[in-house]
Amino acid sequence: MSSPDPPSHRRHRCFSVVVILLVLGFSVVVADDVSWIDDSSLETPGCTNKFQMVKVLNWIDGVEGDFLTGLSAQFGASLPSVADQGVRFPAAFVDPLDSCSNLSSRLDGHIALSVRGDCAFTEKAKHAEAAGASALLVINDKEDLDEMGCMEKDTSLNVSIPVLMISKSSGDALNRSMVEKKNVELLLYAPNRPVVDLTAGFLLLMAVGTVVVASLWSELTDPDQANESYSILAKEFSSAGTRKDDSEKEILDISVTGAVFFIVTASIFLLLLFYFMSSWFVWVLTIFFCIGGMQGIHNIIMAVLLRKCRHLGRKSVKLPLVGTMSWMSLLVNIFCVAFAVFWFVKRHTSYSWVGQDILGICLMITALQVVRLPNIKVATVLLCCAFVYDIFWVFISPLIFHESVMIVVAQGDSSSGESIPMLLRIPRFFDPWGGYDMIGFGDILFPGLLISFASRYDKIKKRIVSNGYFLWLTIGYGIGLLLTYLGLYLMDGHGQPALLYIVPCTLGLAVILGLIRGELKELWNYGIEESESHTPEDPLPVA
């Protein structure tokens, strides 16, 4: 049977996937949503409210528009948690606009709009309340929402109307409508977030499922060939470099030097993205992502089809510039290109996360077939370096760069709305604020390399599931992800370096099991002693 793709195509595919793996393995778990961390410390009577995110529903001449987002003050009346309990009031700008002195007119039954100005927020609120306003919205002079707290001199406050801040762009939108003499009505409420984020569980299953499928891919698609390959691998080992197995699939075994180089390269690339983030840079990365995703989808579809219908790969066609490929491979390639182009065009839509996750999962499954860890020694170097890399760029980098480099890069270019697609994401369906839960490719690929090694080791050693390493490391990986999301919850949505939790639960567990079973030395040097015993320098036996 002729190969569905010539070897040169597989070499190019292998190279491109490895390049994408090197430069795009971001490792962070974040919640891309509207959130606020209450870090207030000054509390005086009447100034004890927690800062809350507020939804500002608006109607322009009776037509409802998109909701605006605000941040409540540390003082003033609380808002209802559901829209049905809120009251709809017309909006009006105060005079003077900064509300820093007594207002010139009454605002009974209106929500007062004020610019930020120079006086204290509590002073603005007192003037608005004295004029009969039902609530006060302070329009900030920038897009960020600042905390409106109390001054030290405010020893006792008695503000009985809700006070919140909205961004400059939100205030400008309301101002345009009011300048055009349109009737603007607002309704304020502060919806509560669910205690348990159920969508995070779906994301966890996606991550664990990707690693499991990648680790067992050979058995799932061609069990007979896999058994034959494992029999040969049980006799022949290669400690590093590029090699081919029986099915002529190129394999890149990572070396210790390669592991360190990988982390250094990832750090340099992360800094480049941090300093030179722009829409065209994100576009280039998105195109690379599409190319890798297309190759991943092609490989997966071809593997499944060839298992069911091997005869489909026999008929081939010769194409200019491409060479010889099977008709089936050509048709699958056309589908993959169409899928990737459709996602690229629609990547800003609400449903684009589905295509992004499909491309990303297929890319990672293919990458884990191409790149492998030869033993626990290399795994320890790679994962420990990644452990430090993740913690540094998420938690320590703000001390040097004034921002978390990893989180800023993961969020993409805010000016153009473009974001880097090298992560899995899923909408927060049960959260009234919406947003996405996300996990970086690095949090799947790094532990995936170790778990794939455990799967191969168990198969070669003919271990049953309970006595092997694959099952326990997979469980450890799931526990590590659970701890990551627990940290995300306890830190109010602040991005977490997932490898901080995952590495101890996978690599640490592998080392502990190896010590208990007396196999750590074998795991550490796996594939090295056997390859050295077959080197040409060994003396030949004398008859």
Steps between C-alpha positions, in 0.01 A plus 500: 500500500641838406552759771232765509767768523861493383768503770601855409152622593522327837841659564365846430198432716719374784725806480217753497320338794822500705561867421147588609547292816819694581365850458134474594498294820356762732429366844236679701146447622290814499138607512436750221208679654389801699633467854628712783735430788396685813825617658357787705627539853348828621161446660303766685132509602292527185800401289509123532358383167693250293589609150263329258471486123171655387298453184353821360209419272412788270212597272531768231156628401355175634741271308722287724872513425799295613559514873779714641731391780560698816669464839312583818647728766601407851216716629136554409197274467536146370351390168267205433655182365238443229371738235133436589555661839657813352320822407533671163579873526576769241858630498611863525834680520562706810581871503784560575622195309746385768241521782760659721259769625127534559304412186310773320185294440301220656544142370206327666430163337818518289836323498768769517799489263820675610851527361787405725631846591736578787289475815441195717253237383313525829450872440351433154261246649381740773424772244313260269296359788416852623362577154267200520686268261411129519861394427832647389711377208853645493656497151870426526757685289647169376386150411599343831257490789654650813396422855287771656588480868476737791739766624657483843299808597175315422454372854128444451302483177131475435467474120174319421516486118701252289829639366705338225761579239484430125776525241567801279372323186176404675448858613573630150238267355235627742605860439461464121147375541408780739655770278274375221203566731421130535334359810755294695379265773718288725450203733770392743559161659796293624456131406668243721749258352445125547704347781601204280600557139366191323651591164846465654417131539438471127832669431673258739347205316617644167857535627517154660325344202749654258794354693337155531408482131847616396665243727286214371475618139696211353284244679182679401579533130716196422532258794674228297769735375535648847561159658765424240667836556505455877658157458782652299536796735539259788827389337629822344516841666616841387591757763470814284471629148262435215412145407230301322288220631354216298229712344764750383353769721772741602562531872698772677634385837576802717848513656604679821653781295189519286279527810696798633511657153124461474436701817753770411347535153150518646610774744660708226194466281274593792697820555482586130124462514480710816695793355392482136144375527300632205218387275736390220710296747188324625392444140828322423459276805140431406607392150762267651231363728271436202776320309583279797132437569438401137785249516364365827147455366638338182710250696214404728240461226742299283592269788133429576405447134797275425416279796146446369571498126865434419427468129402869484865601518612300197396730218736794469532815292804709410461873554739780400711640786341253741603165355317170530219451748195279524161622383370456851780712643427770242132512590578508872749783442236702316261452792770601751587816307132593473450441873803710598407785263142503630623520859748776413228711340253437785751504788334802665154343515346357817530142372861521377622324814375168358722521192792630704479207740474246216806644324692522828420147619591347164824700494597381848415136432722511190778680687500234774545234230803681360678626814583252778684476827749209504524464879427657837836678502402719206146529635636633829714763329220610267220511756710661774612771258139545389395512867736793567411660164128496577532642853746768393301637205167495687585597859852648506506692171269777636779599741728568201266594214214643713260253336469123483668431166329164450150633570547811283618289206218248547244782487629616162494845341226696675512790252401284202300235684729228364600223740755221474318173422752261656269395780180306555202705610137444584227754582384533857144396423376521859657836585283813452816692414595258224866487398715194440699246697831438325800270528827545312647237272804469727284374787396210276816433298754496784320245719378327183860419404556331838170310493568382143837369616328317787256342255782375275698371798202306635431349159860397438531351850160331455365655821137467596322830554506505880871407520610746234563874500262628232178476703643658813669785316178570312313517830777721639465730200126533562563578869759761400245671276241491779749669733569759231133593474473504878785753504325697225185511713677594824689780324182645345581407142866611496690291243676198647828332395341159455834317496548610861232242586533256209873423517496374863188293424655333194879504509504487879261205496710319237814539711322383817355194325840423351663514843233282659526241223879515484488605133613861517851424373358311204253779424773761536737329256235333286623448145854614578660187639348289224620733226849519653517121513464494120758770415781416250762566768392191695748212458376217287459167674790259445414153380 
